[in-house]
Coordinates of C-alpha atoms in Angstrom, one line a residue:
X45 CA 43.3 183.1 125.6
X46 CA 45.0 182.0 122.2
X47 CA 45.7 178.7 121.7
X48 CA 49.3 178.1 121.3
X49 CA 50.4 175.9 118.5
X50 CA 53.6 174.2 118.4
X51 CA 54.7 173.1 115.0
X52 CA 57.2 169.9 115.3
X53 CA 59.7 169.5 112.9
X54 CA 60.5 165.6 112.1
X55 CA 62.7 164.5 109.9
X56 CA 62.6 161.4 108.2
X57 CA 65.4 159.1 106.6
X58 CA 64.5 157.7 103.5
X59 CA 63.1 154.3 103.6
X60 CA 65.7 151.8 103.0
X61 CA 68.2 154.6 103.1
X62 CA 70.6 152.2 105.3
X63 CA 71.2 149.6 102.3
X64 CA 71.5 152.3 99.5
X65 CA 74.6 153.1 101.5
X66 CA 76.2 150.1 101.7
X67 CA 74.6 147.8 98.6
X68 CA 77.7 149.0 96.6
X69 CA 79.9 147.6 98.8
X70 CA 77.9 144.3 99.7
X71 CA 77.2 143.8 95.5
X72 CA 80.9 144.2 95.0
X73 CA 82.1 142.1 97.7
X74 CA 80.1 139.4 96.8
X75 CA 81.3 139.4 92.9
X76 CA 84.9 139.3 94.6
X77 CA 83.9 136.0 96.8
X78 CA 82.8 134.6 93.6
X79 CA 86.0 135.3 92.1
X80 CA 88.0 134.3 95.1
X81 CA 85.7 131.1 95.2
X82 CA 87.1 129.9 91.3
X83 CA 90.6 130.4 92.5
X84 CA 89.6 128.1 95.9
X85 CA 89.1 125.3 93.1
X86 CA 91.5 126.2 90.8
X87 CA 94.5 125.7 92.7
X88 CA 93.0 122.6 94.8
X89 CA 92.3 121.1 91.5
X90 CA 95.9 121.8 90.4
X91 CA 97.1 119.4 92.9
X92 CA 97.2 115.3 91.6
X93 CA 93.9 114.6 92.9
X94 CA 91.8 111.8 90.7
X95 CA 88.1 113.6 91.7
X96 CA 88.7 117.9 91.2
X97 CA 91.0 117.4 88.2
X98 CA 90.7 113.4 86.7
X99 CA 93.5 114.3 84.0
X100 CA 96.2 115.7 86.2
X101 CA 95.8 112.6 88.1
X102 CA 96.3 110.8 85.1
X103 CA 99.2 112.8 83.5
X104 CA 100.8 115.1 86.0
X105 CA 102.4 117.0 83.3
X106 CA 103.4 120.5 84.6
X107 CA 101.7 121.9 80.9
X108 CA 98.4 120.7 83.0
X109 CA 98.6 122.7 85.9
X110 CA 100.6 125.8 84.9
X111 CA 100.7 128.3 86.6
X112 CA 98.8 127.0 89.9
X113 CA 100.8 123.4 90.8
X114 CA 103.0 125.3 93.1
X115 CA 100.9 127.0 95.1
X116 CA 98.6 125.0 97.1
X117 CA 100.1 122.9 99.3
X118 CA 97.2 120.9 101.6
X119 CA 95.1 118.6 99.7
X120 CA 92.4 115.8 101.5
X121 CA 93.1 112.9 100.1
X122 CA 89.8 111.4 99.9
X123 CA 87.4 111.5 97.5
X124 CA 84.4 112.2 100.1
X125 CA 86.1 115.2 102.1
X126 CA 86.6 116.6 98.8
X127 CA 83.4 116.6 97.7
X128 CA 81.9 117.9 100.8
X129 CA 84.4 120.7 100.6
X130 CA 83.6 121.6 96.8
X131 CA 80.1 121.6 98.2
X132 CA 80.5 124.0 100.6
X133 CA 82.3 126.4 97.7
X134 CA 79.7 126.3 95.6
X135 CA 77.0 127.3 98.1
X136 CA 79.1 129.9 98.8
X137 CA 79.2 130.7 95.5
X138 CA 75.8 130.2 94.9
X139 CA 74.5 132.6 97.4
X140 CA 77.0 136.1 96.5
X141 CA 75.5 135.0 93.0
X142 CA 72.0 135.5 94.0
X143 CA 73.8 138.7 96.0
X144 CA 74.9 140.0 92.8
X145 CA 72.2 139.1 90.7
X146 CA 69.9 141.6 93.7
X147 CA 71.8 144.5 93.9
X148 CA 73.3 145.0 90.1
X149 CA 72.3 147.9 89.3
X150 CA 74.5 149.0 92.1
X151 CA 77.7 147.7 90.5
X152 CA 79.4 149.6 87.2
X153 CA 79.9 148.2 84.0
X154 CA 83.9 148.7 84.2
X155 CA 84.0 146.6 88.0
X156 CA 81.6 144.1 86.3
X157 CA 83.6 143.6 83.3
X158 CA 86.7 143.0 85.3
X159 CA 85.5 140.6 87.3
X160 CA 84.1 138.4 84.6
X161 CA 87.4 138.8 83.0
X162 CA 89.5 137.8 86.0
X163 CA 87.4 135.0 86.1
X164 CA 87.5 133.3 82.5
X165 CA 91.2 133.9 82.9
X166 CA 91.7 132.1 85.8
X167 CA 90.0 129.1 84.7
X168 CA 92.0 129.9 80.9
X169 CA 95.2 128.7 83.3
X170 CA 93.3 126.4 85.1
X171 CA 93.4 122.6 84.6
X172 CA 91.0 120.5 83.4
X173 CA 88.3 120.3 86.1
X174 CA 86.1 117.1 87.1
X175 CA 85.9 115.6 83.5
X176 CA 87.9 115.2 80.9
X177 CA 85.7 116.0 77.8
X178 CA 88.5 118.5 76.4
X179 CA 90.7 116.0 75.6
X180 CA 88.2 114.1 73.6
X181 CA 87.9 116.6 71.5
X182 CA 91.6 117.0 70.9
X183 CA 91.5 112.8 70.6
X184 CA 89.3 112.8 67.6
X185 CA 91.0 115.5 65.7
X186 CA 94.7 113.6 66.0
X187 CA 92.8 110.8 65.0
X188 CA 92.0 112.6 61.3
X189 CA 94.9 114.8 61.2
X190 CA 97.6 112.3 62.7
X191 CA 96.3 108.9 62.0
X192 CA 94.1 109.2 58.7
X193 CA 91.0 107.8 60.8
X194 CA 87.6 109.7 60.6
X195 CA 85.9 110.3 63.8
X196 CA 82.8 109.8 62.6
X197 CA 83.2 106.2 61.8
X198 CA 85.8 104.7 63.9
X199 CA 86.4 104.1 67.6
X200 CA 89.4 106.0 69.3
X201 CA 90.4 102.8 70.5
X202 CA 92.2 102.2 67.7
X203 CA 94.9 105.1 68.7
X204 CA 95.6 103.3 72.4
X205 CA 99.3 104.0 70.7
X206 CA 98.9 108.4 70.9
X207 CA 99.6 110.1 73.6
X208 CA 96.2 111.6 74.6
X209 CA 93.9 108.0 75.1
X210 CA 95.8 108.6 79.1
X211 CA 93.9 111.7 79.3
X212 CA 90.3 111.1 77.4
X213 CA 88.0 108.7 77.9
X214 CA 85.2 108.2 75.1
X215 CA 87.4 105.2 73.6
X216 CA 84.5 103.2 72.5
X217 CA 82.0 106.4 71.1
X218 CA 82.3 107.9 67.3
X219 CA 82.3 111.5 67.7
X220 CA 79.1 113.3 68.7
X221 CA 80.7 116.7 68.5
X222 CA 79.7 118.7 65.1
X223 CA 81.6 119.1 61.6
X224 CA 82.8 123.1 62.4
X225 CA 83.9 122.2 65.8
X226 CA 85.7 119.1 64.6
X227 CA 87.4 121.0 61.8
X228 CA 88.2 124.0 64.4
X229 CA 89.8 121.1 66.6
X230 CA 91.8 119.6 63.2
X231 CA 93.4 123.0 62.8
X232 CA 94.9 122.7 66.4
X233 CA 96.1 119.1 66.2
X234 CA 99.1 119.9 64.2
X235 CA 100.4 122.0 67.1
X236 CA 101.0 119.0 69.2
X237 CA 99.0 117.8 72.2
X238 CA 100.1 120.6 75.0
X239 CA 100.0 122.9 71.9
X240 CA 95.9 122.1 70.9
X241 CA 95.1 121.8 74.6
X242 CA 96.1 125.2 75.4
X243 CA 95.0 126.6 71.6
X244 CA 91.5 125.4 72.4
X245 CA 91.3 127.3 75.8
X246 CA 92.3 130.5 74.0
X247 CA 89.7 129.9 71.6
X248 CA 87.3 129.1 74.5
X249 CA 88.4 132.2 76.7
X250 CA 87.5 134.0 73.5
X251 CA 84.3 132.4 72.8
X252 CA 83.3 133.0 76.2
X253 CA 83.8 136.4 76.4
X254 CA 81.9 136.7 73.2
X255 CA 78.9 135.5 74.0
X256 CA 78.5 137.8 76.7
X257 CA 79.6 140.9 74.7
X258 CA 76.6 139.3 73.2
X259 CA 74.0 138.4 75.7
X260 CA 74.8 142.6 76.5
X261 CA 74.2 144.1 73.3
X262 CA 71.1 141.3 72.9
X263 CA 69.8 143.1 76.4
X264 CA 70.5 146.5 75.5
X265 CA 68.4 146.2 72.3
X266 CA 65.3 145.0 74.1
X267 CA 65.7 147.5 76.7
X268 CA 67.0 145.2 80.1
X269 CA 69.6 145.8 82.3
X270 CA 72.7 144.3 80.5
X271 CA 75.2 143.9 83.8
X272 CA 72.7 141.8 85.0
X273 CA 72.1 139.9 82.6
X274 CA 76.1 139.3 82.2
X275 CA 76.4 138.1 85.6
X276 CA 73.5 136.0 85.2
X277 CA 74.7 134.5 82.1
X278 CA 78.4 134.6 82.8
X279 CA 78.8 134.1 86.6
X280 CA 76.4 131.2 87.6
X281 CA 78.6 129.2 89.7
X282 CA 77.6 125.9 88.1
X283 CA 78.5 127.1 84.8
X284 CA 81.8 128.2 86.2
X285 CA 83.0 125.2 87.8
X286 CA 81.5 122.6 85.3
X287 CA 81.4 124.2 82.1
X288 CA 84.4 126.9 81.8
X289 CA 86.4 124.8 84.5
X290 CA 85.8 121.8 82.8
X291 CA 87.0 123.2 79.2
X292 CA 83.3 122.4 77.7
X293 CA 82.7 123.6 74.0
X294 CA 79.2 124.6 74.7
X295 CA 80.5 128.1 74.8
X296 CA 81.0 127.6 70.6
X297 CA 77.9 126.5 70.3
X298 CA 76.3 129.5 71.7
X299 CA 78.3 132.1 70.4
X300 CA 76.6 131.5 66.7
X301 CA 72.8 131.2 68.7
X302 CA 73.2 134.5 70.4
X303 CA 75.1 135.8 67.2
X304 CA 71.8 135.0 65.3
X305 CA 69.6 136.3 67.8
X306 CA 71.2 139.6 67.9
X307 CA 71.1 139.7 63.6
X308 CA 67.1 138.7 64.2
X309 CA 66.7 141.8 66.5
X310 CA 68.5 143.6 64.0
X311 CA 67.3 142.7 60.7
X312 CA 69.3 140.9 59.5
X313 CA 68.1 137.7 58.5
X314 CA 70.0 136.5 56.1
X315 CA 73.1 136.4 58.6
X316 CA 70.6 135.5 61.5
X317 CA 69.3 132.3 59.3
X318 CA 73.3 131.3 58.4
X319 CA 74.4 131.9 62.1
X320 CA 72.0 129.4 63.8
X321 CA 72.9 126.7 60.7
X322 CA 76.3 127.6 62.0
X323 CA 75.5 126.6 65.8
X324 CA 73.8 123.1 64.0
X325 CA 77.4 122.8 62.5
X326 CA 79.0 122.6 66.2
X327 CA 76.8 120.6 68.4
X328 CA 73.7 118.9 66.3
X329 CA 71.3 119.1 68.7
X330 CA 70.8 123.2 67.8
X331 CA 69.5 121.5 64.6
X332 CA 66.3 121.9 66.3
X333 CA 66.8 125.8 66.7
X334 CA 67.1 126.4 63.2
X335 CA 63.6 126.1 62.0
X336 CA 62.0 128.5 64.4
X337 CA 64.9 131.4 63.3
X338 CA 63.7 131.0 59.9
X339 CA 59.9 131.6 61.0
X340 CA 60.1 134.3 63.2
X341 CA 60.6 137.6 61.4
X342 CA 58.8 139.8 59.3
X343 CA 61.3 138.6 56.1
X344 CA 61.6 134.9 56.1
X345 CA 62.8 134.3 52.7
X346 CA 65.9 136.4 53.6
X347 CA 66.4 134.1 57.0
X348 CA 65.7 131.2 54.7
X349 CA 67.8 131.9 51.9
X350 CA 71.1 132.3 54.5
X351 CA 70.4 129.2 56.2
X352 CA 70.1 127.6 53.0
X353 CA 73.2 128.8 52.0
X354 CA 75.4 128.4 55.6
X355 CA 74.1 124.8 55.2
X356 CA 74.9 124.1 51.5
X357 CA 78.3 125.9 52.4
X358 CA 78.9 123.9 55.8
X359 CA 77.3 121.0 54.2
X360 CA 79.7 120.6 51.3
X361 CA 82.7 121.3 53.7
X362 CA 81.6 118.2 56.2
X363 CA 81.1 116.1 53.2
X364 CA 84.7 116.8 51.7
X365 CA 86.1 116.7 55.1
X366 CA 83.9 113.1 56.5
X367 CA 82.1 112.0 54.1
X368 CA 78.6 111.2 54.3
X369 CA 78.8 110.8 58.2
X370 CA 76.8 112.1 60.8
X371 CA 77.5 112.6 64.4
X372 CA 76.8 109.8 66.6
X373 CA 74.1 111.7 68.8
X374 CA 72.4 108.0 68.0
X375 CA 74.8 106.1 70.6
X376 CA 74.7 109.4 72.7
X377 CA 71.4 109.6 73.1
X378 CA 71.1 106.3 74.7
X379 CA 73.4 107.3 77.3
X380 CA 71.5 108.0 80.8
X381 CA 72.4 110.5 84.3
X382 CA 70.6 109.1 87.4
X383 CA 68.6 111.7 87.9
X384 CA 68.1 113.3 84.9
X385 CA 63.9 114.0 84.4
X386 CA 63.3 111.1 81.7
X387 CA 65.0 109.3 84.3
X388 CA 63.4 110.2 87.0
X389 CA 59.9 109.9 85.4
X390 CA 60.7 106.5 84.7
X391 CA 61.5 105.1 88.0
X392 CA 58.4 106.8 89.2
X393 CA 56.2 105.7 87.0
X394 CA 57.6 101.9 87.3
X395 CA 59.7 101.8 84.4
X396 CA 63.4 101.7 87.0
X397 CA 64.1 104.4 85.1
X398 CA 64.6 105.8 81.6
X399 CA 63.8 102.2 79.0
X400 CA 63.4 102.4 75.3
X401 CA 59.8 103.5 75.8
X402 CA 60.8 106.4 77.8
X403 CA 62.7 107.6 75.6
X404 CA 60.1 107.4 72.7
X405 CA 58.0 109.6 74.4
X406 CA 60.4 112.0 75.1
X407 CA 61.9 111.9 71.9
X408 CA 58.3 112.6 70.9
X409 CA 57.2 115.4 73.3
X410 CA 60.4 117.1 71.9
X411 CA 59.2 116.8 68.5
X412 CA 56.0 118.0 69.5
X413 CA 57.5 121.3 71.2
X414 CA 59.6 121.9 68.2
X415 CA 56.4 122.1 66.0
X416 CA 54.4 123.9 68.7
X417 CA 57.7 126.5 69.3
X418 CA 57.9 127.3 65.5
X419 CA 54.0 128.2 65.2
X420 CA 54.7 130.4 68.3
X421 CA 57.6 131.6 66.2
X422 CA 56.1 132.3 62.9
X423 CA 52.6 133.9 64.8
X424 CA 54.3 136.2 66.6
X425 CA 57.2 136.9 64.5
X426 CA 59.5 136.4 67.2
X427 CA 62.3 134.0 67.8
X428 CA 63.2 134.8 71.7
X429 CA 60.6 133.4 73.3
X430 CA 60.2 130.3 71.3
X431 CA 63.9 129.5 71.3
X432 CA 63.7 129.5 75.5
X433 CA 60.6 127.4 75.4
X434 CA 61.8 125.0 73.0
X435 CA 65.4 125.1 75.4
X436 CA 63.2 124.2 78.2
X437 CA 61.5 121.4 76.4
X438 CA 65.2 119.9 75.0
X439 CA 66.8 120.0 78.4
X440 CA 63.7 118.3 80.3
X441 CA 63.1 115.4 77.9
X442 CA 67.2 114.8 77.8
X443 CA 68.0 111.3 79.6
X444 CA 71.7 112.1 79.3
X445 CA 71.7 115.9 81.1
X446 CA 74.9 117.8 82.0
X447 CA 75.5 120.8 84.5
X448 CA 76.5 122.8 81.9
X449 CA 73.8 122.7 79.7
X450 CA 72.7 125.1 82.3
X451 CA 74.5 127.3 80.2
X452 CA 71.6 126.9 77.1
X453 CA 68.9 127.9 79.2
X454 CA 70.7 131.3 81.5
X455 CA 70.5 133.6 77.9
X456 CA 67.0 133.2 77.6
X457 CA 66.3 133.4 81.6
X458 CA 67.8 136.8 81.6
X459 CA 66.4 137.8 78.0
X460 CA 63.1 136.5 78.1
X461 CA 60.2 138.8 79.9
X462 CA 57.2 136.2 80.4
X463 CA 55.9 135.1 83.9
X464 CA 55.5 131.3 82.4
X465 CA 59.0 130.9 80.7
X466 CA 60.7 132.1 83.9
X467 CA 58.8 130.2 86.3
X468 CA 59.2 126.6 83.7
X469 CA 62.7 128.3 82.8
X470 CA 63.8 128.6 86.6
X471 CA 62.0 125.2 87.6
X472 CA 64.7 123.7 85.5
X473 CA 67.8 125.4 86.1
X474 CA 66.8 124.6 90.2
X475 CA 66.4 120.7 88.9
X476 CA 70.1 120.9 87.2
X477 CA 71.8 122.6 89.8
X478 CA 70.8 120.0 92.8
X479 CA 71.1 117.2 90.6
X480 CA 75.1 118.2 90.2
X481 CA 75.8 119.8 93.7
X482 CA 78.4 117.2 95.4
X483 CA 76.7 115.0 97.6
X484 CA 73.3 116.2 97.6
X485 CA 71.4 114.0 94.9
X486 CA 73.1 110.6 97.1
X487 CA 72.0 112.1 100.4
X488 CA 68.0 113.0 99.0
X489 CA 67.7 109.7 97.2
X490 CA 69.2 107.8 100.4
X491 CA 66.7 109.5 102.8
X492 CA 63.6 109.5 99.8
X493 CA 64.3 105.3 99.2
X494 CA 64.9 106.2 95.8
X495 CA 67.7 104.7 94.1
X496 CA 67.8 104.2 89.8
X497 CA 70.7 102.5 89.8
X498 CA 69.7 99.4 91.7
X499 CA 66.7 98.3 89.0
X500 CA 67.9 96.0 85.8
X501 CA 67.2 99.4 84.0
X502 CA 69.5 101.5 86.1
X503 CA 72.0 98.6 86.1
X504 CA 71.7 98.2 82.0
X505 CA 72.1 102.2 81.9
X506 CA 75.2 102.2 83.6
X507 CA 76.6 99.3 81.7
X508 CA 75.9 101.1 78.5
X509 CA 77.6 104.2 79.9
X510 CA 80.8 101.9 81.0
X511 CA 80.8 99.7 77.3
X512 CA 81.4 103.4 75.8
X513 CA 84.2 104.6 78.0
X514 CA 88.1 103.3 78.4

């Protein structure tokens, strides 16, 4: 008797066949939250309201809050709702970010390009949000180009007259801000104060989208997936809020560093070396940046001979412009955040927080990093890795760190391929983005005991801070 053998057909659905069907969807939705998220803020902000928007409160000009003053309506009044609300935006935010940042490789250039568009443009209309650093900027220029006075060594108190002391704040600091972004800022002032306020957000919107034009061809070249890095780089919601809704100039300062780092990859030094002495001509602290360009590279005289000639150029310009001035980054580098790490280290270690001593030793473990990051640079002929190592170092030994200088350390996160720099990279970025999420630093420290503003340290920080402003 033959055996009879019945052959079973099964067939099976790919694994994880569910989600390839509806990750395109889910990775374009989220991108869309994040953009609907910015516009939450935007138009709340665009309501008289002293904590989203601290200028509009302060001059409720309709040149501020054009075109979104009309449209929203309901507005808590108090500061704490507020915050608690802004809070629950940004988590929001921050999770269709990490959403996005999963599935993008599910998402087309064209949809991803739109969306970062839509959302540099709404915050291009949007006004000033949570400080009011924009109209410092525009402060010191009318005081050289109205008032005769340089910024480097006077006080802005000295134009309580002009129009714009209402709207800034850094009465009592010479400018910190570099010699090319300080002229940039002198070409607006003749254009009024509405008129330079909304030149500089064109040029921002512009600089913006630049550097991520940038931080994509930087990715194609080395072979990574460019939309995600653009959404990494361009769509953090920390960044967005803080740094493009708050009208910061990092952007400028970045565009010549990423412009430098694409010449590098592309050998060409010469306008690699001049491009990074360029970014040390905005903001001084990418002074530090400058020696590893010129190391890494197979043709370091050529790197050297452009910075050499950016800085003579640039050099000669400040000192016709200012004089022999520097920035002030001496009075700002006394300044303090509560929990910045310097700070933090300090309180822990006994200190109440970052003293004079603190500082030292930060100022020298930078120094130290900037010698170790150009031997990296200059052995392995590459200028990526050390420039995110040596980004890492400047933002963890800063007693005086921002939520936006987030935005230094996203390029080389997405750029950079080592297990180390991501995990020290990432470690980072985590520690900035709790330390500025509404009401969550006050809420840890309350239930940790830990408070840096009670010591005499904490209290003389905070004094400092309050000498400089108004």
């Amino acid at each position: 008797m033959e055996a009879a053998t019945e052959v079973r057909t099964v067939t099976r659905r790919p694994r994880g066949g569910s989600l390839e069907a509806v990750a395109p969807a889910v990775a374009a939705t989220a991108m869309l939250l994040i953009v609907a998220g910015c516009l939450v803020v935007v138009v709340g902000a665009s309501q008289p309201a002293a904590f989203l928007s601290p200028s509009l409160h302060a001059h409720p000009a309709g040149w501020l809050n054009w075109p979104f003053g009309g449209l929203g309506r309901w507005h808590p009044s108090d500061r704490m709702t507020l915050q608690w609300l802004l809070l629950a935006v940004l988590l929001a935010m921050t999770a269709c970010y990490g959403v996005a940042l999963w599935l993008a490789e599910r998402l087309s250039q064209r949809f991803v390009v739109g969306v970062v568009i839509a959302v540099y443009a709404i915050f291009l209309l949007s006004p000033p949000l949570l400080l009011t650093d924009v109209f410092n900027y525009v402060e010191y220029a009318r005081m050289g180009v109205d008032h005769g006075l340089n910024p480097y060594t006077q006080l802005a108190i000295h134009v309580f007259h002009d129009p714009v002391r209402v709207l800034s704040n850094w009465h009592h600091l010479r400018s910190p801000y570099g010699p090319l972004f300080t002229l940039m800022m002198y070409a607006l002032a003749p254009l009024g104060l509405a008129g330079a306020y909304w030149g500089y957000k064109v040029l921002l919107f512009a600089a913006s989208l630049g550097c991520l034009w940038l931080v994509a061809a930087i990715a194609r070249r080395l072979g990574i997936p460019p939309i995600r890095a653009v959404i990494l780089v361009g769509l953090n919601p920390l960044v967005l809020l803080y740094g493009a809704g708050g009208q910061h100039n990092d952007m400028f300062t970045l565009l010549p560093i990423l412009a430098g780092l694409y010449l590098l990859i592309g050998r060409r030094e010469s306008l690699g070396g001049a491009s990074f002495v360029a970014a040390a001509a905005t903001k001084a602290s990418a002074v530090l940046l400058v020696p590893i360009a010129i190391a890494a590279g197979p043709r370091r005289l050529r790197s050297l001979a452009g910075a050499a000639v950016a800085a003579l150029v640039l050099g000669g310009a400040s000192l016709l412009a200012f004089g022999p001035n520097l920035p002030a980054i001496d009075q700002q580098s006394r300044l303090v955040t509560s929990f910045s790490m310097p700070n933090v280290m300090g309180y822990v270690l006994g200190q109440g927080g970052e003293t004079s001593s603190v500082r030292l030793i930060c100022q020298a473990l930078l120094a130290t990093a900037v010698v170790a990051c150009t031997a990296y640079a200059w052995r392995s002929r590459d200028a990526l890795a050390p420039l995110g190592w040596l980004t890492v170092a400047t933002i963890a030994t800063l007693g005086w760190d921002m939520p936006w200088y987030l935005l230094w350390l996203l390029p080389f996160i997405a750029l950079v391929r080592g297990r180390a720099f991501r995990i020290a990279a990432v470690f980072v970025a985590v520690w900035l983005t709790v330390q500025w999420l509404p009401q969550v630093p006050r809420e840890v420290a309350k239930a940790a005991g830990f408070n840096p503003l009670s010591t005499k340290v904490g209290k003389s920080n905070r004094a400092y801070l309050m000498k400089l402003l108004h």
